[in-house]
Short mmCIF file of C-alpha atoms in Angstrom, two decimals:
data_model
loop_
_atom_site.label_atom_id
_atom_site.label_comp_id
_atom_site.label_asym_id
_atom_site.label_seq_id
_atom_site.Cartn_x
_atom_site.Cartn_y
_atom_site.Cartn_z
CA UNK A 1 25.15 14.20 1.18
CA UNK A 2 23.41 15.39 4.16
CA UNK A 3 23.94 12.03 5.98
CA UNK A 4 27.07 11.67 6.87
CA UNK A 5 27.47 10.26 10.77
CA UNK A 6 26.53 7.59 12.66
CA UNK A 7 24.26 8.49 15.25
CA UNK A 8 21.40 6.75 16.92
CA UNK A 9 17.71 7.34 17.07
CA UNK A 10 18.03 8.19 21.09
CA UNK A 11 19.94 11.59 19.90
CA UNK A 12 17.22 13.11 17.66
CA UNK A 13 14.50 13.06 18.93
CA UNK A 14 14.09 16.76 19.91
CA UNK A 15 11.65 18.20 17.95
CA UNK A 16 12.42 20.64 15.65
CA UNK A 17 11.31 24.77 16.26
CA UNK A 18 9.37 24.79 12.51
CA UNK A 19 6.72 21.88 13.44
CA UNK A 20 5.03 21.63 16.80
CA UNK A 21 4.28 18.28 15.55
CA UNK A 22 6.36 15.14 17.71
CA UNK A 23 8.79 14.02 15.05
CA UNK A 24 7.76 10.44 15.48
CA UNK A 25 4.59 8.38 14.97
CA UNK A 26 4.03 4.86 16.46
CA UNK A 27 1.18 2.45 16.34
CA UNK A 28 0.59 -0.98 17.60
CA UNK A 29 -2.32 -2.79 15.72
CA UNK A 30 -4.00 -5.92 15.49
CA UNK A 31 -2.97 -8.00 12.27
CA UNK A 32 -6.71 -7.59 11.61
CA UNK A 33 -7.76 -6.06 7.51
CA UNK A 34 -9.96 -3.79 9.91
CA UNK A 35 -6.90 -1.74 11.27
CA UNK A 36 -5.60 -0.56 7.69
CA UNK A 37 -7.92 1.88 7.35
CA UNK A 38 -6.86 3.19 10.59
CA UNK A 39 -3.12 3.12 9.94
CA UNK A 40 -3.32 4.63 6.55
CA UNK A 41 -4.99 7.75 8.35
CA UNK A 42 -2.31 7.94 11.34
CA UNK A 43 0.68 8.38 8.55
CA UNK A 44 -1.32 10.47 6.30
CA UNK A 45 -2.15 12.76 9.35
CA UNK A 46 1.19 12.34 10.36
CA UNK A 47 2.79 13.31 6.92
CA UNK A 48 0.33 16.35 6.67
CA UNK A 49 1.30 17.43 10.11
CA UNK A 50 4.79 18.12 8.79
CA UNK A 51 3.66 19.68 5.54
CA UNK A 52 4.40 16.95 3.54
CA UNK A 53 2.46 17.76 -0.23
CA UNK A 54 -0.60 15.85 -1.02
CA UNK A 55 1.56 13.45 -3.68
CA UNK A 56 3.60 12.20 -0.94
CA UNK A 57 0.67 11.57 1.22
CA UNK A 58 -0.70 9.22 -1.33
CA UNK A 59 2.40 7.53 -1.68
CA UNK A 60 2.97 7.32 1.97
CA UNK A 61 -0.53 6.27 2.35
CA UNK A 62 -0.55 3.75 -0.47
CA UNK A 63 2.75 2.31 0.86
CA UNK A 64 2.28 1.98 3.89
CA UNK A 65 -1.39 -0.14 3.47
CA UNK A 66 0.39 -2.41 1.01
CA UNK A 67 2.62 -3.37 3.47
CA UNK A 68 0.74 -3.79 6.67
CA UNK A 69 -1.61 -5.78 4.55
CA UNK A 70 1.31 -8.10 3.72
CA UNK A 71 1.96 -8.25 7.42
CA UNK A 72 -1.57 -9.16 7.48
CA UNK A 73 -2.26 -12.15 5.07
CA UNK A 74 1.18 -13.19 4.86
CA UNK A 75 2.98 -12.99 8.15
CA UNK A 76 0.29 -14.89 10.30
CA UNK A 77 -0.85 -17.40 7.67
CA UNK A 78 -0.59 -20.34 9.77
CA UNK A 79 -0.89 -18.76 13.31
CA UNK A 80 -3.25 -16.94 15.06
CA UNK A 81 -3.14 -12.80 13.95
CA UNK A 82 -0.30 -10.90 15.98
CA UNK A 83 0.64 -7.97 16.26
CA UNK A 84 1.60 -5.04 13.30
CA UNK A 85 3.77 -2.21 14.31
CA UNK A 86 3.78 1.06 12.24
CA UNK A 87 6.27 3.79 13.24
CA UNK A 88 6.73 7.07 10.77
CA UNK A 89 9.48 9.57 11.66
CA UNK A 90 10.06 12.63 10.13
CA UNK A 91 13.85 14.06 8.61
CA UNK A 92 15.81 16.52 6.61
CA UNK A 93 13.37 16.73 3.27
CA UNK A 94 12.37 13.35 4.28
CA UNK A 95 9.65 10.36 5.93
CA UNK A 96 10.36 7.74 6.81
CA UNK A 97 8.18 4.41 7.16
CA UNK A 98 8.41 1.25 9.30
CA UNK A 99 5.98 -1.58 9.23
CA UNK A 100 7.63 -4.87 11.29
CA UNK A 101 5.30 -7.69 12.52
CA UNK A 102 5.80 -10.89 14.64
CA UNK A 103 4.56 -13.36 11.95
CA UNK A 104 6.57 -16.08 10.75
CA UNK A 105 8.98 -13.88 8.26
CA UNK A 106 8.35 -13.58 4.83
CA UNK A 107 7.31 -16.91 2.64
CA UNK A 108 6.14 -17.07 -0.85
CA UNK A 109 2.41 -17.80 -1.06
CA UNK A 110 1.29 -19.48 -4.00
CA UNK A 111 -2.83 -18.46 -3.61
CA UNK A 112 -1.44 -14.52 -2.95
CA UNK A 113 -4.51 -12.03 -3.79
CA UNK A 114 -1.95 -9.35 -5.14
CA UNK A 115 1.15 -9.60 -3.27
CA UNK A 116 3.19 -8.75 -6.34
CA UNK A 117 1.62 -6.02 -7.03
CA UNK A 118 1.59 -4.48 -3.28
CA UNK A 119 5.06 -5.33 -3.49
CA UNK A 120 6.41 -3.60 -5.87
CA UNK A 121 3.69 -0.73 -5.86
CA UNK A 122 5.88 -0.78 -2.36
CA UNK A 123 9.17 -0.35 -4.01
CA UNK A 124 8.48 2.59 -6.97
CA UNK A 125 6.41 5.00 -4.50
CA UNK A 126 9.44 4.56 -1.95
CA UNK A 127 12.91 6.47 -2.80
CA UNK A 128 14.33 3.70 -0.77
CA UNK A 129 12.21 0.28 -0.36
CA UNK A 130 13.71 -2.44 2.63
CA UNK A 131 12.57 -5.75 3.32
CA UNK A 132 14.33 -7.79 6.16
CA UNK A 133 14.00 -10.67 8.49
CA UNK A 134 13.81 -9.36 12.25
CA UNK A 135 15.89 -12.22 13.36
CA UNK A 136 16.38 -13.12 16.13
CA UNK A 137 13.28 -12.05 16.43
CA UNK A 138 10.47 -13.48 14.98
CA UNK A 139 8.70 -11.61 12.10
CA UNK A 140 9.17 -9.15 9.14
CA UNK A 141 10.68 -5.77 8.83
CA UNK A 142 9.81 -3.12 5.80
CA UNK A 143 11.62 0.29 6.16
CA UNK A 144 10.85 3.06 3.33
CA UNK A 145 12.03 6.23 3.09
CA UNK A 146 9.92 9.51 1.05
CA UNK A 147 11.91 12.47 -0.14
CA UNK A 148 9.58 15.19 0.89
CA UNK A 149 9.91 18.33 -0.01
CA UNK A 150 9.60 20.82 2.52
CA UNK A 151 9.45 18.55 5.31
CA UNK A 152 11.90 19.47 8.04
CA UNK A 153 13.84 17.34 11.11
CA UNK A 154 16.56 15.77 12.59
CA UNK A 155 18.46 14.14 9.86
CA UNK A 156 18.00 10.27 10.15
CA UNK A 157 20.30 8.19 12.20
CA UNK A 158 21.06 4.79 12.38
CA UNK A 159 17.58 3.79 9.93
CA UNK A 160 19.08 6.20 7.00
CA UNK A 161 22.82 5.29 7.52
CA UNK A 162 22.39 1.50 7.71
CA UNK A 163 20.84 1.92 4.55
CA UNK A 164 23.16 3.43 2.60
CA UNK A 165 25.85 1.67 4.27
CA UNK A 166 24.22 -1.63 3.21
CA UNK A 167 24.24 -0.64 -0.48
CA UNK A 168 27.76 0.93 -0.12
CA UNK A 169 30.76 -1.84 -0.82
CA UNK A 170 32.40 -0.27 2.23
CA UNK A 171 29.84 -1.01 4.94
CA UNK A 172 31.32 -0.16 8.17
CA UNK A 173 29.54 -1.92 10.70
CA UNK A 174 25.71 -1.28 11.93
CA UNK A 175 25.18 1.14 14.79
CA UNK A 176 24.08 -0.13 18.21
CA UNK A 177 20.14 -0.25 17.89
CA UNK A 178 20.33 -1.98 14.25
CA UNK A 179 17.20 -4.78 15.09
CA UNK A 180 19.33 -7.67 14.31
CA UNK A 181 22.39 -9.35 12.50
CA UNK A 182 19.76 -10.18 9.45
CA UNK A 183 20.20 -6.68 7.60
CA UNK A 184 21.03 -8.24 4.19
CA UNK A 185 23.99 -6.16 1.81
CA UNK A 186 21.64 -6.95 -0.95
CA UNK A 187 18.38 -6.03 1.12
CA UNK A 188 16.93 -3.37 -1.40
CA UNK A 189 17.66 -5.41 -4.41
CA UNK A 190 15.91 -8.50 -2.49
CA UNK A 191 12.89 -6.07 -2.51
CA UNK A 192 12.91 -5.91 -6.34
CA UNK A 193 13.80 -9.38 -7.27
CA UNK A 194 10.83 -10.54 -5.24
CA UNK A 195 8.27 -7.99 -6.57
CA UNK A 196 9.39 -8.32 -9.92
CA UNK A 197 8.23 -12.08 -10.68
CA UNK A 198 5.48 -11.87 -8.60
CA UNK A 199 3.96 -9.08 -10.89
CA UNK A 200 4.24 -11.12 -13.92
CA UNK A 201 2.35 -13.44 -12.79
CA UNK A 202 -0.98 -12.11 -11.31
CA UNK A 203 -1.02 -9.63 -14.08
CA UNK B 1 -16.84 -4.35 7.48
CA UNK B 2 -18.17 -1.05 8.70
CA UNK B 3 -20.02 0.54 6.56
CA UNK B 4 -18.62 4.27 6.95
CA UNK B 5 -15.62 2.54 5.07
CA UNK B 6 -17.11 1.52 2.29
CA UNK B 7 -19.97 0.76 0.21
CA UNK B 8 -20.96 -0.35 -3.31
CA UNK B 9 -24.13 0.74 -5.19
CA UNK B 10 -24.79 -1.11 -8.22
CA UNK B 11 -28.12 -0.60 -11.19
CA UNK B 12 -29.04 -2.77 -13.95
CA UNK B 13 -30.07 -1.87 -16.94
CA UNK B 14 -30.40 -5.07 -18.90
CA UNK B 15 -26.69 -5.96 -20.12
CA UNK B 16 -25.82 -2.66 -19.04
CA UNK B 17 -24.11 -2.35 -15.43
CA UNK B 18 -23.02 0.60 -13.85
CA UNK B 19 -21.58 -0.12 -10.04
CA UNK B 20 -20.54 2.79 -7.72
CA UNK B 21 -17.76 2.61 -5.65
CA UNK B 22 -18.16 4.79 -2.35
CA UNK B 23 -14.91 5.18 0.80
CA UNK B 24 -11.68 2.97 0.71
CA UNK B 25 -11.11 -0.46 -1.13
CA UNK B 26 -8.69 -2.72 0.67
CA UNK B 27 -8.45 -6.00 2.10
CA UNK B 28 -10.79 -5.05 4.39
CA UNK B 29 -13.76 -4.36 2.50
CA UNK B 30 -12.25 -5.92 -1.05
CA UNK B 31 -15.30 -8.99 0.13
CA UNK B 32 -18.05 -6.35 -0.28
CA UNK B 33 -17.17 -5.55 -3.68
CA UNK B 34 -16.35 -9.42 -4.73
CA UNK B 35 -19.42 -10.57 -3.05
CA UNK B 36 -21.86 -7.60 -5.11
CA UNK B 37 -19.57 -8.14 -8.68
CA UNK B 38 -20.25 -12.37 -7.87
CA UNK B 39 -23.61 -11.38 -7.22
CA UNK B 40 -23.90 -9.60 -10.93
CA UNK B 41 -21.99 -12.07 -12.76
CA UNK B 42 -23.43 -15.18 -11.42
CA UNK B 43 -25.82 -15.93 -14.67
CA UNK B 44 -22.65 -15.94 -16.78
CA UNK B 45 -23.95 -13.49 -19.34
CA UNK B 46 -22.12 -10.80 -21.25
CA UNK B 47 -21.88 -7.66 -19.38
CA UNK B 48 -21.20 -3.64 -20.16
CA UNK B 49 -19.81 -3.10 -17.08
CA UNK B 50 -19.13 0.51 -15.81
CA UNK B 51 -17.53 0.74 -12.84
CA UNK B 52 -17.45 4.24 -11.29
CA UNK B 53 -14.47 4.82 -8.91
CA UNK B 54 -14.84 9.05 -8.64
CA UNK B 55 -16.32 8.33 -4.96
CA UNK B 56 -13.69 5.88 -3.93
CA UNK B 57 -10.98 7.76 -1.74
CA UNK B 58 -8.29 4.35 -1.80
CA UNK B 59 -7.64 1.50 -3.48
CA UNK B 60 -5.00 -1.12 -2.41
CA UNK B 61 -3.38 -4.06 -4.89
CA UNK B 62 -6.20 -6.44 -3.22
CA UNK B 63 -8.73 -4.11 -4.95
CA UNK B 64 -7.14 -3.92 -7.96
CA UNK B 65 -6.29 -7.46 -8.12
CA UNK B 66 -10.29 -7.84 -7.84
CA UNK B 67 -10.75 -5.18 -11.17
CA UNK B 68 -7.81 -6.55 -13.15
CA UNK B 69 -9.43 -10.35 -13.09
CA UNK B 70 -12.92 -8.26 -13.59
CA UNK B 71 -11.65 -7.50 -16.82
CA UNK B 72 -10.78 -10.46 -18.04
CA UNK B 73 -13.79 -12.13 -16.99
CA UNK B 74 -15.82 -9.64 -18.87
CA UNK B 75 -13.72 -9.94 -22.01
CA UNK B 76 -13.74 -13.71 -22.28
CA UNK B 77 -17.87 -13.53 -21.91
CA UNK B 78 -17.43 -10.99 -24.48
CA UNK B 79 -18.57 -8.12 -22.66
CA UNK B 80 -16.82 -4.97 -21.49
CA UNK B 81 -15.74 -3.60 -18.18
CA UNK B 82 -15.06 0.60 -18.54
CA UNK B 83 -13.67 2.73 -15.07
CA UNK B 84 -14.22 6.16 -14.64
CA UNK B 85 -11.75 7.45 -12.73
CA UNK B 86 -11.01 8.17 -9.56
CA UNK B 87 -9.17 10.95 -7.55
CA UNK B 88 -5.31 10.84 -7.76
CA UNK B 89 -4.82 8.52 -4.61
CA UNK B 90 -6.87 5.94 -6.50
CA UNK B 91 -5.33 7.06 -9.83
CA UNK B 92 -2.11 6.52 -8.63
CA UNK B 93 -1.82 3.00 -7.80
CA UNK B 94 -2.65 2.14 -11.29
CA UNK B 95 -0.07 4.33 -12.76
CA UNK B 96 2.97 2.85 -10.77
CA UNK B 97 1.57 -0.73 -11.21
CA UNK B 98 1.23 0.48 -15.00
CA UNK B 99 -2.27 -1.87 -15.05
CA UNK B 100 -3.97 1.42 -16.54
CA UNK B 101 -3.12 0.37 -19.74
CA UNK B 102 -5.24 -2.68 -19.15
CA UNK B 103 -8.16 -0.67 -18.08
CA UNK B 104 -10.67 1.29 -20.58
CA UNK B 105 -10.54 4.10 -18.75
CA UNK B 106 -14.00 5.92 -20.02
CA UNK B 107 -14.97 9.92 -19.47
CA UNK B 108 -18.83 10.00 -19.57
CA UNK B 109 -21.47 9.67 -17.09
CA UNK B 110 -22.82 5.96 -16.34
CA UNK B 111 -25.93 6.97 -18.02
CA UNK B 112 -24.59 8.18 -21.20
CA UNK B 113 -22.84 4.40 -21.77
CA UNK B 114 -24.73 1.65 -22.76
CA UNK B 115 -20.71 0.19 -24.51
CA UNK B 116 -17.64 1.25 -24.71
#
């Protein structure tokens, strides 16, 4: 298994000697429908820039629309739009994908046009599919990860780790910049059992 | 919406329908496309509906929300909705949602179909 240590995003950074490109990408947006467009051609420039193939640019791409536009009709349904945040980073054969907003967390919504669908659309393109509260802070986290051939980087720290560790029956603590004591054990299944009866019924 | 992101171009031929999808489909623009399909549908008649989606470049689950109750609406008035498709990016969201199987996906020009 390539990751095996705790380490935190601070040490690797350092971009690596294959890719001029910065190993990180990351966006503020309005939680406006106009701004998908825009962040679905920041990661796929981001994903080409490390030679990611064209079928993980569509996923990437694909994923990461469905779930800014959750942050986008869900997250500010009864408030005025905030803010989306989209940050890709690029590993060891690997992307990964964060989309966190400031809405009010995530809530069933019984008039959804297609959250079901973007959901778990979300979860098969993914090799690894997240979805967590932010508390204490307000708002919604979704953290993917893409096994991408060819891509090259720092192996992933803490957001790789904490995964793993959360689906591993010997979790061992969450490094120092984990966002918050919400990071479910069952937080990938979560991502399934919601999708899952969703899809069944706006099908 | 801006219209560099996308468009819809729609002709009438009688019952038959064929509707041209041009840029990226999402939440953003899914109202142009509900607004023209609303537009076509309005009279409540049975439709051949051909929906071309080789020009769009993305389609989100908002979009394909809109074409999966398109095709229901056009089977109960006993019509028919038929997609020709669209590159893999657009391709590939109905594959992992596995709704092509509710889709008659169709080969031939718009021309060429008058059913399917």
């Amino acid at each position: 298994m390539r990751i095996s240590t705790l380490s935190s995003l601070s040490q690797v950074t350092s971009p690596t000697p294959e890719h001029a490109a910065p190993p990180r990408w990351e966006r503020e947006f309005d939680a406006r429908p106009e701004v998908l467009a825009e962040i679905r051609a920041g990661v796929a420039t981001f994903a080409r820039a490390h030679g990611a193939e064209d079928r993980v640019v569509v996923d990437m791409t694909l994923a990461v629309s469905e779930a800014a536009t959750n942050a986008v009709m869900h997250a500010f349904l009864d408030r005025l739009p905030g803010r989306v945040s989209v940050i890709a980073e690029s590993g060891d054969e690997c992307l990964l994908l964060r989309v966190l907003d400031d809405g009010r967390g995530m809530v069933p919504r019984s008039d959804s046009p297609g959250l079901g669908i973007g959901l778990s659309t979300m979860a098969t393109l993914a090799s690894s599919c997240d979805i967590r509260d932010r508390a204490p802070d307000p708002g919604t986290e979704v953290r993917m990860t893409f096994a991408a051939p060819g891509v090259t980087g720092p192996p992933f720290g803490a957001d790789v780790q904490a995964e793993r560790s959360s689906r591993s029956p010997r979790s061992s603590g969450l490094p120092a910049q984990a966002p918050g004591p919400a990071r479910a054990s069952s937080s990938s299944s979560r991502c399934w059992s919601h999708a899952l009866p969703m899809l069944a019924c706006s099908t | 919406v801006r219209p560099e992101v996308f468009a819809v171009e729609s002709s009438e031929d009688g019952s038959s329908v064929a509707v041209a999808l041009f840029g990226e489909l999402d939440l953003g623009t899914v109202d142009v496309l509900r607004a023209e399909l609303d537009r076509l549908t309005a009279d409540g008649r049975a439709l051949e509906l051909i929906i071309d989606l080789r020009e769009l470049e993305f389609l989100d689950s908002t979009g394909l929300h809109l074409l999966l109750r398109l095709n229901s609406e056009c089977r109960e008035r006993g019509g028919s909705l038929g997609l020709i498709r669209g590159c893999p990016a657009v391709q590939k969201l109905f594959e992992v949602t596995g709704t092509d199987a509710h889709f008659n996906f169709v080969e031939l020009e718009p021309s060429d179909l008058t059913d399917s």
